[in-house]
PDB file of C-alpha atoms and ligand atoms in Angstrom:
ATOM      1  CA  MET A 762      89.155  68.837 104.169  1.00 37.00           C
ATOM      2  CA  THR A 763      90.776  71.778 102.448  1.00 42.00           C
ATOM      3  CA  HIS A 764      91.224  72.275  98.712  1.00 44.00           C
ATOM      4  CA  ASP A 765      94.661  70.650  98.840  1.00 43.00           C
ATOM      5  CA  GLY A 766      93.751  67.889 101.273  1.00 40.00           C
ATOM      6  CA  GLY A 767      95.867  69.450 104.023  1.00 44.00           C
ATOM      7  CA  SER A 768      95.065  71.764 106.882  1.00 51.00           C
ATOM      8  CA  ARG A 769      94.916  75.343 105.668  1.00 77.00           C
ATOM      9  CA  ARG A 770      93.621  78.504 107.209  1.00 89.00           C
ATOM     10  CA  PRO A 771      91.424  80.775 105.129  1.00 92.00           C
ATOM     11  CA  ASN A 772      93.696  83.376 103.600  1.00 91.00           C
ATOM     12  CA  ALA A 773      92.949  87.059 104.274  1.00 92.00           C
ATOM     13  CA  GLY A 774      94.051  88.131 100.782  1.00 91.00           C
ATOM     14  CA  ARG A 775      91.805  85.558  99.142  1.00 92.00           C
ATOM     15  CA  ILE A 776      88.872  86.466 101.433  1.00 95.00           C
ATOM     16  CA  TYR A 777      89.219  90.019 100.075  1.00 95.00           C
ATOM     17  CA  ASN A 778      89.556  88.671  96.533  1.00 93.00           C
ATOM     18  CA  TYR A 779      86.245  86.808  96.903  1.00 94.00           C
ATOM     19  CA  LEU A 780      84.588  89.872  98.454  1.00 94.00           C
ATOM     20  CA  LEU A 781      85.621  91.809  95.351  1.00 95.00           C
ATOM     21  CA  GLY A 782      84.138  89.143  93.100  1.00 91.00           C
ATOM     22  CA  GLY A 783      87.501  87.578  92.154  1.00 91.00           C
ATOM     23  CA  LYS A 784      88.159  83.948  91.310  1.00 89.00           C
ATOM     24  CA  ASP A 785      91.465  83.381  93.148  1.00 86.00           C
ATOM     25  CA  ASN A 786      89.980  81.761  96.244  1.00 88.00           C
ATOM     26  CA  TYR A 787      88.953  78.394  97.654  1.00 86.00           C
ATOM     27  CA  ALA A 788      85.943  76.951  99.472  1.00 92.00           C
ATOM     28  CA  ASP A 789      87.507  77.894 102.843  1.00 91.00           C
ATOM     29  CA  GLU A 790      87.568  81.577 101.917  1.00 92.00           C
ATOM     30  CA  ARG A 791      84.112  81.525 100.354  1.00 94.00           C
ATOM     31  CA  GLN A 792      82.755  80.000 103.549  1.00 94.00           C
ATOM     32  CA  ALA A 793      84.569  82.659 105.606  1.00 94.00           C
ATOM     33  CA  VAL A 794      83.016  85.381 103.433  1.00 95.00           C
ATOM     34  CA  ASP A 795      79.532  83.891 103.925  1.00 96.00           C
ATOM     35  CA  GLN A 796      80.117  84.050 107.680  1.00 96.00           C
ATOM     36  CA  LEU A 797      81.481  87.582 107.420  1.00 97.00           C
ATOM     37  CA  LEU A 798      78.490  88.778 105.391  1.00 97.00           C
ATOM     38  CA  ALA A 799      76.126  87.248 107.955  1.00 97.00           C
ATOM     39  CA  VAL A 800      77.706  89.537 110.565  1.00 97.00           C
ATOM     40  CA  VAL A 801      78.537  92.561 108.394  1.00 97.00           C
ATOM     41  CA  PRO A 802      76.146  92.502 105.396  1.00 96.00           C
ATOM     42  CA  ASP A 803      77.828  95.549 103.858  1.00 95.00           C
ATOM     43  CA  ALA A 804      81.351  94.067 103.986  1.00 96.00           C
ATOM     44  CA  ARG A 805      81.358  93.524 100.221  1.00 96.00           C
ATOM     45  CA  ALA A 806      80.402  97.151  99.566  1.00 95.00           C
ATOM     46  CA  ALA A 807      83.124  98.206 102.011  1.00 96.00           C
ATOM     47  CA  ALA A 808      85.756  96.145 100.175  1.00 96.00           C
ATOM     48  CA  GLN A 809      84.704  97.690  96.873  1.00 95.00           C
ATOM     49  CA  ALA A 810      84.734 101.176  98.402  1.00 96.00           C
ATOM     50  CA  ASN A 811      88.234 100.521  99.716  1.00 97.00           C
ATOM     51  CA  ARG A 812      89.483  99.424  96.317  1.00 96.00           C
ATOM     52  CA  ARG A 813      87.998 102.516  94.686  1.00 96.00           C
ATOM     53  CA  PHE A 814      89.523 104.742  97.387  1.00 97.00           C
ATOM     54  CA  VAL A 815      93.010 103.376  96.653  1.00 98.00           C
ATOM     55  CA  GLY A 816      92.426 104.071  92.968  1.00 97.00           C
ATOM     56  CA  ARG A 817      91.261 107.652  93.607  1.00 97.00           C
ATOM     57  CA  ALA A 818      94.176 108.297  95.947  1.00 98.00           C
ATOM     58  CA  VAL A 819      96.721 107.034  93.414  1.00 98.00           C
ATOM     59  CA  ARG A 820      95.094 109.001  90.609  1.00 97.00           C
ATOM     60  CA  PHE A 821      95.201 112.145  92.774  1.00 97.00           C
ATOM     61  CA  LEU A 822      98.869 111.580  93.608  1.00 98.00           C
ATOM     62  CA  ALA A 823      99.881 110.920  90.016  1.00 97.00           C
ATOM     63  CA  ARG A 824      97.769 113.711  88.502  1.00 97.00           C
ATOM     64  CA  ASP A 825      97.680 116.466  91.108  1.00 97.00           C
ATOM     65  CA  ALA A 826     100.724 115.835  93.281  1.00 98.00           C
ATOM     66  CA  GLY A 827     103.168 114.875  90.543  1.00 97.00           C
ATOM     67  CA  ILE A 828     104.120 111.565  92.137  1.00 98.00           C
ATOM     68  CA  GLY A 829     105.680 109.138  89.676  1.00 97.00           C
ATOM     69  CA  GLN A 830     106.707 106.281  91.953  1.00 98.00           C
ATOM     70  CA  PHE A 831     104.710 104.034  94.247  1.00 98.00           C
ATOM     71  CA  ILE A 832     105.469 101.291  96.771  1.00 98.00           C
ATOM     72  CA  ASP A 833     102.257  99.317  97.343  1.00 98.00           C
ATOM     73  CA  ILE A 834     102.654  97.159 100.465  1.00 98.00           C
ATOM     74  CA  GLY A 835      99.977  94.535 101.084  1.00 97.00           C
ATOM     75  CA  ALA A 836      99.181  94.897  97.404  1.00 96.00           C
ATOM     76  CA  GLY A 837      96.754  91.974  97.296  1.00 94.00           C
ATOM     77  CA  LEU A 838      95.769  89.745  94.422  1.00 92.00           C
ATOM     78  CA  PRO A 839      95.462  91.580  91.121  1.00 89.00           C
ATOM     79  CA  ALA A 840      91.906  92.926  90.737  1.00 87.00           C
ATOM     80  CA  ALA A 841      90.140  95.615  88.779  1.00 85.00           C
ATOM     81  CA  GLY A 842      92.094  98.861  89.118  1.00 90.00           C
ATOM     82  CA  ASN A 843      95.646  98.113  90.192  1.00 94.00           C
ATOM     83  CA  VAL A 844      97.983 100.860  91.368  1.00 96.00           C
ATOM     84  CA  HIS A 845     100.199 100.963  88.269  1.00 96.00           C
ATOM     85  CA  GLN A 846      97.147 101.308  86.029  1.00 94.00           C
ATOM     86  CA  PHE A 847      95.996 104.480  87.802  1.00 96.00           C
ATOM     87  CA  ALA A 848      99.556 105.792  88.062  1.00 96.00           C
ATOM     88  CA  ARG A 849     100.322 105.136  84.415  1.00 96.00           C
ATOM     89  CA  GLU A 850      97.146 106.835  83.214  1.00 94.00           C
ATOM     90  CA  GLN A 851      98.970 110.023  84.171  1.00 93.00           C
ATOM     91  CA  ASP A 852     102.592 109.035  83.714  1.00 94.00           C
ATOM     92  CA  PRO A 853     103.258 106.072  81.422  1.00 95.00           C
ATOM     93  CA  LEU A 854     106.694 105.678  82.985  1.00 95.00           C
ATOM     94  CA  ALA A 855     105.549 105.706  86.627  1.00 97.00           C
ATOM     95  CA  GLY A 856     107.487 103.165  88.680  1.00 97.00           C
ATOM     96  CA  VAL A 857     105.427 100.781  90.824  1.00 97.00           C
ATOM     97  CA  VAL A 858     106.638  98.103  93.201  1.00 97.00           C
ATOM     98  CA  TYR A 859     104.083  95.672  94.587  1.00 97.00           C
ATOM     99  CA  VAL A 860     104.939  94.017  97.899  1.00 97.00           C
ATOM    100  CA  ASP A 861     102.989  91.316  99.714  1.00 97.00           C
ATOM    101  CA  ASN A 862     103.919  88.684 102.261  1.00 96.00           C
ATOM    102  CA  ASP A 863     101.800  86.039 100.542  1.00 93.00           C
ATOM    103  CA  PRO A 864     103.850  84.153  97.933  1.00 94.00           C
ATOM    104  CA  VAL A 865     100.710  83.284  95.956  1.00 90.00           C
ATOM    105  CA  VAL A 866      99.774  86.965  95.702  1.00 92.00           C
ATOM    106  CA  VAL A 867     103.286  87.779  94.549  1.00 95.00           C
ATOM    107  CA  SER A 868     103.344  85.104  91.869  1.00 93.00           C
ATOM    108  CA  HIS A 869      99.961  86.283  90.529  1.00 92.00           C
ATOM    109  CA  ALA A 870     101.159  89.897  90.625  1.00 91.00           C
ATOM    110  CA  ARG A 871     104.360  89.003  88.764  1.00 92.00           C
ATOM    111  CA  ALA A 872     102.422  87.170  86.072  1.00 90.00           C
ATOM    112  CA  LEU A 873      99.570  89.642  85.634  1.00 88.00           C
ATOM    113  CA  LEU A 874     100.906  93.052  86.617  1.00 85.00           C
ATOM    114  CA  CYS A 875     104.651  93.059  85.997  1.00 84.00           C
ATOM    115  CA  THR A 876     104.360  93.086  82.253  1.00 85.00           C
ATOM    116  CA  ALA A 877     106.227  96.305  81.561  1.00 90.00           C
ATOM    117  CA  PRO A 878     109.550  97.767  82.687  1.00 92.00           C
ATOM    118  CA  GLY A 879     109.232  99.741  85.909  1.00 96.00           C
ATOM    119  CA  VAL A 880     106.506  97.543  87.431  1.00 95.00           C
ATOM    120  CA  CYS A 881     107.540  94.647  89.645  1.00 95.00           C
ATOM    121  CA  ALA A 882     106.472  92.580  92.642  1.00 96.00           C
ATOM    122  CA  PHE A 883     108.316  90.832  95.436  1.00 96.00           C
ATOM    123  CA  GLU A 884     107.616  88.975  98.642  1.00 97.00           C
ATOM    124  CA  GLY A 885     108.158  91.261 101.605  1.00 98.00           C
ATOM    125  CA  ASP A 886     106.606  91.924 104.980  1.00 98.00           C
ATOM    126  CA  LEU A 887     105.237  95.213 106.255  1.00 98.00           C
ATOM    127  CA  ARG A 888     106.746  94.238 109.607  1.00 98.00           C
ATOM    128  CA  ASP A 889     110.196  94.552 108.017  1.00 98.00           C
ATOM    129  CA  PRO A 890     110.503  98.060 106.501  1.00 98.00           C
ATOM    130  CA  PRO A 891     114.310  97.901 106.118  1.00 98.00           C
ATOM    131  CA  GLY A 892     113.948  94.596 104.231  1.00 98.00           C
ATOM    132  CA  ILE A 893     111.444  96.217 101.857  1.00 98.00           C
ATOM    133  CA  LEU A 894     113.350  99.451 101.334  1.00 98.00           C
ATOM    134  CA  SER A 895     116.664  97.723 100.674  1.00 97.00           C
ATOM    135  CA  HIS A 896     115.180  95.114  98.333  1.00 97.00           C
ATOM    136  CA  PRO A 897     116.881  95.084  94.913  1.00 97.00           C
ATOM    137  CA  ASP A 898     113.525  95.643  93.151  1.00 96.00           C
ATOM    138  CA  VAL A 899     112.921  98.815  95.160  1.00 97.00           C
ATOM    139  CA  ARG A 900     116.467  99.953  94.472  1.00 96.00           C
ATOM    140  CA  ALA A 901     115.992  99.260  90.748  1.00 96.00           C
ATOM    141  CA  VAL A 902     112.602 100.969  90.285  1.00 97.00           C
ATOM    142  CA  ILE A 903     112.333 103.597  93.031  1.00 98.00           C
ATOM    143  CA  ASP A 904     114.585 106.608  93.593  1.00 97.00           C
ATOM    144  CA  LEU A 905     114.321 107.048  97.355  1.00 97.00           C
ATOM    145  CA  GLY A 906     115.985 110.464  96.988  1.00 97.00           C
ATOM    146  CA  ALA A 907     112.833 111.738  95.237  1.00 98.00           C
ATOM    147  CA  PRO A 908     109.219 111.824  96.492  1.00 98.00           C
ATOM    148  CA  VAL A 909     107.440 108.496  96.478  1.00 98.00           C
ATOM    149  CA  ALA A 910     104.020 107.302  97.599  1.00 98.00           C
ATOM    150  CA  ILE A 911     103.739 104.479 100.088  1.00 98.00           C
ATOM    151  CA  VAL A 912     100.381 102.768  99.742  1.00 98.00           C
ATOM    152  CA  LEU A 913      99.085 100.716 102.674  1.00 98.00           C
ATOM    153  CA  GLY A 914      95.622  99.738 101.477  1.00 98.00           C
ATOM    154  CA  ALA A 915      93.660  97.537 103.880  1.00 98.00           C
ATOM    155  CA  VAL A 916      96.772  95.956 105.342  1.00 98.00           C
ATOM    156  CA  LEU A 917      97.525  97.688 108.663  1.00 98.00           C
ATOM    157  CA  HIS A 918      94.432  96.043 110.196  1.00 98.00           C
ATOM    158  CA  PHE A 919      96.330  92.757 109.918  1.00 97.00           C
ATOM    159  CA  ILE A 920      99.133  94.114 112.119  1.00 98.00           C
ATOM    160  CA  PRO A 921      98.391  93.756 115.851  1.00 97.00           C
ATOM    161  CA  ASP A 922      99.683  96.287 118.353  1.00 97.00           C
ATOM    162  CA  GLU A 923     102.373  93.885 119.558  1.00 97.00           C
ATOM    163  CA  ASP A 924     104.009  94.219 116.124  1.00 98.00           C
ATOM    164  CA  SER A 925     104.310  98.009 116.677  1.00 98.00           C
ATOM    165  CA  PRO A 926     102.385  99.205 113.595  1.00 98.00           C
ATOM    166  CA  TYR A 927     102.973 102.907 114.371  1.00 98.00           C
ATOM    167  CA  LYS A 928     106.725 102.336 114.528  1.00 98.00           C
ATOM    168  CA  LEU A 929     106.609 100.417 111.241  1.00 98.00           C
ATOM    169  CA  VAL A 930     104.841 103.296 109.501  1.00 98.00           C
ATOM    170  CA  ASP A 931     107.297 105.775 111.052  1.00 98.00           C
ATOM    171  CA  LEU A 932     110.224 103.759 109.714  1.00 98.00           C
ATOM    172  CA  LEU A 933     108.731 103.851 106.232  1.00 98.00           C
ATOM    173  CA  THR A 934     107.964 107.564 106.224  1.00 98.00           C
ATOM    174  CA  ALA A 935     111.323 108.433 107.798  1.00 98.00           C
ATOM    175  CA  ALA A 936     113.109 106.686 104.936  1.00 97.00           C
ATOM    176  CA  VAL A 937     111.421 108.596 102.104  1.00 98.00           C
ATOM    177  CA  ALA A 938     112.138 112.073 100.757  1.00 98.00           C
ATOM    178  CA  PRO A 939     110.220 115.220 101.789  1.00 98.00           C
ATOM    179  CA  GLY A 940     107.233 115.640  99.487  1.00 98.00           C
ATOM    180  CA  SER A 941     106.485 111.912  99.699  1.00 98.00           C
ATOM    181  CA  TYR A 942     102.971 110.669 100.456  1.00 98.00           C
ATOM    182  CA  LEU A 943     101.386 107.992 102.612  1.00 98.00           C
ATOM    183  CA  VAL A 944      98.051 106.371 101.709  1.00 98.00           C
ATOM    184  CA  ILE A 945      96.278 104.313 104.367  1.00 98.00           C
ATOM    185  CA  SER A 946      92.940 102.557 104.544  1.00 98.00           C
ATOM    186  CA  HIS A 947      91.966 100.599 107.635  1.00 98.00           C
ATOM    187  CA  ALA A 948      88.978  98.677 109.023  1.00 97.00           C
ATOM    188  CA  THR A 949      87.164 100.345 111.893  1.00 97.00           C
ATOM    189  CA  ASP A 950      84.400  99.121 114.194  1.00 95.00           C
ATOM    190  CA  GLN A 951      82.958 102.636 114.587  1.00 87.00           C
ATOM    191  CA  ASP A 952      79.611 101.733 113.015  1.00 95.00           C
ATOM    192  CA  ILE A 953      79.409  97.957 113.151  1.00 95.00           C
ATOM    193  CA  GLY A 954      79.374  97.748 116.943  1.00 93.00           C
ATOM    194  CA  ALA A 955      81.263  95.726 119.505  1.00 94.00           C
ATOM    195  CA  ASP A 956      79.355  92.447 119.040  1.00 96.00           C
ATOM    196  CA  ALA A 957      79.851  92.295 115.294  1.00 97.00           C
ATOM    197  CA  ALA A 958      83.484  93.372 115.661  1.00 97.00           C
ATOM    198  CA  GLY A 959      84.057  90.555 118.150  1.00 97.00           C
ATOM    199  CA  GLN A 960      82.563  88.015 115.738  1.00 97.00           C
ATOM    200  CA  VAL A 961      84.735  89.307 112.884  1.00 97.00           C
ATOM    201  CA  ARG A 962      87.821  89.046 115.111  1.00 97.00           C
ATOM    202  CA  GLU A 963      86.881  85.432 115.921  1.00 96.00           C
ATOM    203  CA  LEU A 964      86.437  84.683 112.240  1.00 95.00           C
ATOM    204  CA  TYR A 965      89.850  86.085 111.306  1.00 95.00           C
ATOM    205  CA  ALA A 966      91.432  84.278 114.268  1.00 95.00           C
ATOM    206  CA  GLN A 967      90.781  81.135 112.183  1.00 94.00           C
ATOM    207  CA  ALA A 968      92.389  82.789 109.137  1.00 93.00           C
ATOM    208  CA  ASN A 969      96.068  83.449 108.412  1.00 91.00           C
ATOM    209  CA  ALA A 970      95.987  87.021 109.764  1.00 92.00           C
ATOM    210  CA  PRO A 971      94.162  88.633 112.699  1.00 95.00           C
ATOM    211  CA  ALA A 972      91.579  91.404 112.219  1.00 96.00           C
ATOM    212  CA  VAL A 973      92.502  94.492 114.239  1.00 98.00           C
ATOM    213  CA  PHE A 974      89.939  97.291 114.226  1.00 97.00           C
ATOM    214  CA  ARG A 975      91.182 100.801 114.961  1.00 98.00           C
ATOM    215  CA  SER A 976      89.163 103.956 115.524  1.00 97.00           C
ATOM    216  CA  ARG A 977      89.327 106.969 113.236  1.00 97.00           C
ATOM    217  CA  SER A 978      91.610 108.759 115.705  1.00 97.00           C
ATOM    218  CA  GLU A 979      93.863 105.708 116.015  1.00 98.00           C
ATOM    219  CA  VAL A 980      94.153 105.659 112.224  1.00 98.00           C
ATOM    220  CA  ALA A 981      94.891 109.397 112.326  1.00 98.00           C
ATOM    221  CA  GLY A 982      97.842 108.506 114.565  1.00 98.00           C
ATOM    222  CA  PHE A 983      99.563 106.829 111.612  1.00 98.00           C
ATOM    223  CA  PHE A 984      99.752 110.244 109.924  1.00 98.00           C
ATOM    224  CA  GLU A 985     101.450 112.036 112.792  1.00 97.00           C
ATOM    225  CA  GLY A 986     104.024 114.496 111.427  1.00 97.00           C
ATOM    226  CA  LEU A 987     102.415 114.490 107.972  1.00 98.00           C
ATOM    227  CA  GLU A 988     100.124 117.083 106.378  1.00 98.00           C
ATOM    228  CA  LEU A 989      96.712 115.581 105.681  1.00 98.00           C
ATOM    229  CA  VAL A 990      95.349 116.028 102.186  1.00 98.00           C
ATOM    230  CA  PRO A 991      91.737 117.345 102.288  1.00 97.00           C
ATOM    231  CA  PRO A 992      89.230 116.048 103.251  1.00 96.00           C
ATOM    232  CA  GLY A 993      91.396 114.338 105.871  1.00 97.00           C
ATOM    233  CA  ILE A 994      90.626 110.969 107.358  1.00 98.00           C
ATOM    234  CA  GLY A 995      87.166 109.475 107.097  1.00 96.00           C
ATOM    235  CA  ASN A 996      84.983 106.886 105.417  1.00 97.00           C
ATOM    236  CA  VAL A 997      86.918 105.800 102.331  1.00 97.00           C
ATOM    237  CA  ALA A 998      83.688 105.667 100.353  1.00 96.00           C
ATOM    238  CA  ALA A 999      83.465 109.458 100.591  1.00 96.00           C
ATOM    239  CA  TRP A1000      87.141 110.439 100.234  1.00 97.00           C
ATOM    240  CA  ASN A1001      87.248 112.814  97.272  1.00 94.00           C
ATOM    241  CA  ALA A1002      84.331 110.898  95.813  1.00 94.00           C
ATOM    242  CA  ASP A1003      81.526 112.336  93.774  1.00 86.00           C
ATOM    243  CA  LEU A1004      78.750 110.395  95.478  1.00 85.00           C
ATOM    244  CA  PRO A1005      75.140 110.632  94.324  1.00 82.00           C
ATOM    245  CA  SER A1006      73.966 109.972  97.896  1.00 82.00           C
ATOM    246  CA  ALA A1007      75.387 109.719 101.412  1.00 82.00           C
ATOM    247  CA  PRO A1008      77.906 106.892 101.906  1.00 87.00           C
ATOM    248  CA  GLY A1009      76.774 103.917 103.969  1.00 89.00           C
ATOM    249  CA  ARG A1010      78.190 102.893 107.321  1.00 95.00           C
ATOM    250  CA  THR A1011      81.829 103.608 108.023  1.00 96.00           C
ATOM    251  CA  ILE A1012      83.603 100.244 107.900  1.00 97.00           C
ATOM    252  CA  VAL A1013      86.892 101.374 106.364  1.00 98.00           C
ATOM    253  CA  VAL A1014      88.506 104.723 107.122  1.00 98.00           C
ATOM    254  CA  GLY A1015      91.403 106.182 105.226  1.00 98.00           C
ATOM    255  CA  GLY A1016      93.290 109.202 104.101  1.00 98.00           C
ATOM    256  CA  VAL A1017      96.390 110.567 102.425  1.00 98.00           C
ATOM    257  CA  GLY A1018      99.235 112.470 104.084  1.00 98.00           C
ATOM    258  CA  ARG A1019     102.226 114.392 102.750  1.00 98.00           C
ATOM    259  CA  LYS A1020     105.658 114.425 104.351  1.00 98.00           C
ATOM    260  CA  PRO A1021     106.684 118.088 104.715  1.00 98.00           C
TER     261      PRO A1021
HETATM  262  C1  LIG B 991      92.804  93.106 101.986  1.00 59.00           C
HETATM  263  S1  LIG B 991      94.174  92.910 100.913  1.00 59.00           S
HETATM  264  C2  LIG B 991      94.380  94.584 100.327  1.00 59.00           C
HETATM  265  C3  LIG B 991      94.763  94.694  98.881  1.00 59.00           C
HETATM  266  C4  LIG B 991      94.966  96.116  98.359  1.00 59.00           C
HETATM  267  N1  LIG B 991      96.010  96.787  99.086  1.00 59.00           N
HETATM  268  C5  LIG B 991      93.705  96.934  98.408  1.00 59.00           C
HETATM  269  O1  LIG B 991      93.588  97.821  99.288  1.00 59.00           O
HETATM  270  O2  LIG B 991      92.814  96.736  97.575  1.00 59.00           O
HETATM  271  C6  LIG B 991      95.494  92.790 102.099  1.00 59.00           C
HETATM  272  C7  LIG B 991      96.781  92.178 101.582  1.00 59.00           C
HETATM  273  O3  LIG B 991      97.784  92.410 102.588  1.00 59.00           O
HETATM  274  C8  LIG B 991      98.635  91.277 102.614  1.00 59.00           C
HETATM  275  N2  LIG B 991      99.310  91.271 103.925  1.00 59.00           N
HETATM  276  C9  LIG B 991      98.802  90.947 105.134  1.00 59.00           C
HETATM  277  N3  LIG B 991      99.738  91.098 106.089  1.00 59.00           N
HETATM  278  C10 LIG B 991     100.857  91.546 105.457  1.00 59.00           C
HETATM  279  C11 LIG B 991     102.170  91.891 105.893  1.00 59.00           C
HETATM  280  N4  LIG B 991     102.502  91.790 107.186  1.00 59.00           N
HETATM  281  N5  LIG B 991     103.081  92.307 104.992  1.00 59.00           N
HETATM  282  C12 LIG B 991     102.741  92.396 103.673  1.00 59.00           C
HETATM  283  N6  LIG B 991     101.519  92.079 103.194  1.00 59.00           N
HETATM  284  C13 LIG B 991     100.600  91.663 104.077  1.00 59.00           C
HETATM  285  C14 LIG B 991      97.717  90.099 102.378  1.00 59.00           C
HETATM  286  O4  LIG B 991      98.450  88.998 101.894  1.00 59.00           O
HETATM  287  C15 LIG B 991      96.744  90.666 101.361  1.00 59.00           C
HETATM  288  O5  LIG B 991      97.172  90.363 100.053  1.00 59.00           O
END
């Protein structure tokens, strides 16, 4: 029996929420996380490292690259350190649009994040870039004639190859002005091994989105035609991070690229 008495698949966004220590999840997701941690004990640390990476990337873009507008696709449930908070530390008027294909995520984001002009959220799908870019909220908050950052944090690994993820990213980057940036983080099976990766895929096959691991070089492919910001693509835990010790296993890789 599910929380609502009906049949419901564990939700990928709420699995991540529980991994991050959030409260917007149900028994189905908590059970899925227990199973995930049995296979990948450092999955929680990887989720936290991913969240911190997105924050560092946004802070870098707002502070060092002069970016004042952000489209965060696959934004997730509000958690500690949301994109507009990092962006607005630097520029109190930074425009931020949160997009997610989960209506529950969007209603939480509207209630908790869209509390000031220039920050909004709507339901949209990464598999439909024209639908996102032509949405009235994007048109109202984002000037597509000026540089913008597109943030794809931990979302492309829910897009299988048959949905043409590289073409989707190309459509997004083609539509934005030169000087725009792309932020990506993505699960990889580089260090967890084929057996564990297979078990994680099986687990997410029961959820509402599939888990698609890609290698570091496959993730690099998303940045084709862009200039990579140093240190390039690698373990998100180490990206421009001041770490006291070596990062753990590479479970999420990511980077930032600039459109020339
Ligand atoms: C793991 S969370 C990542 C949250 C945040 N971006 C971060 O990195 O901390 C992934 C989010 O992507 C959303 N998502 C999955 N597939 C999507 C799609 N095709 N279009 C838009 N959002 C999607 C899920 O609903 C979930 O909220």
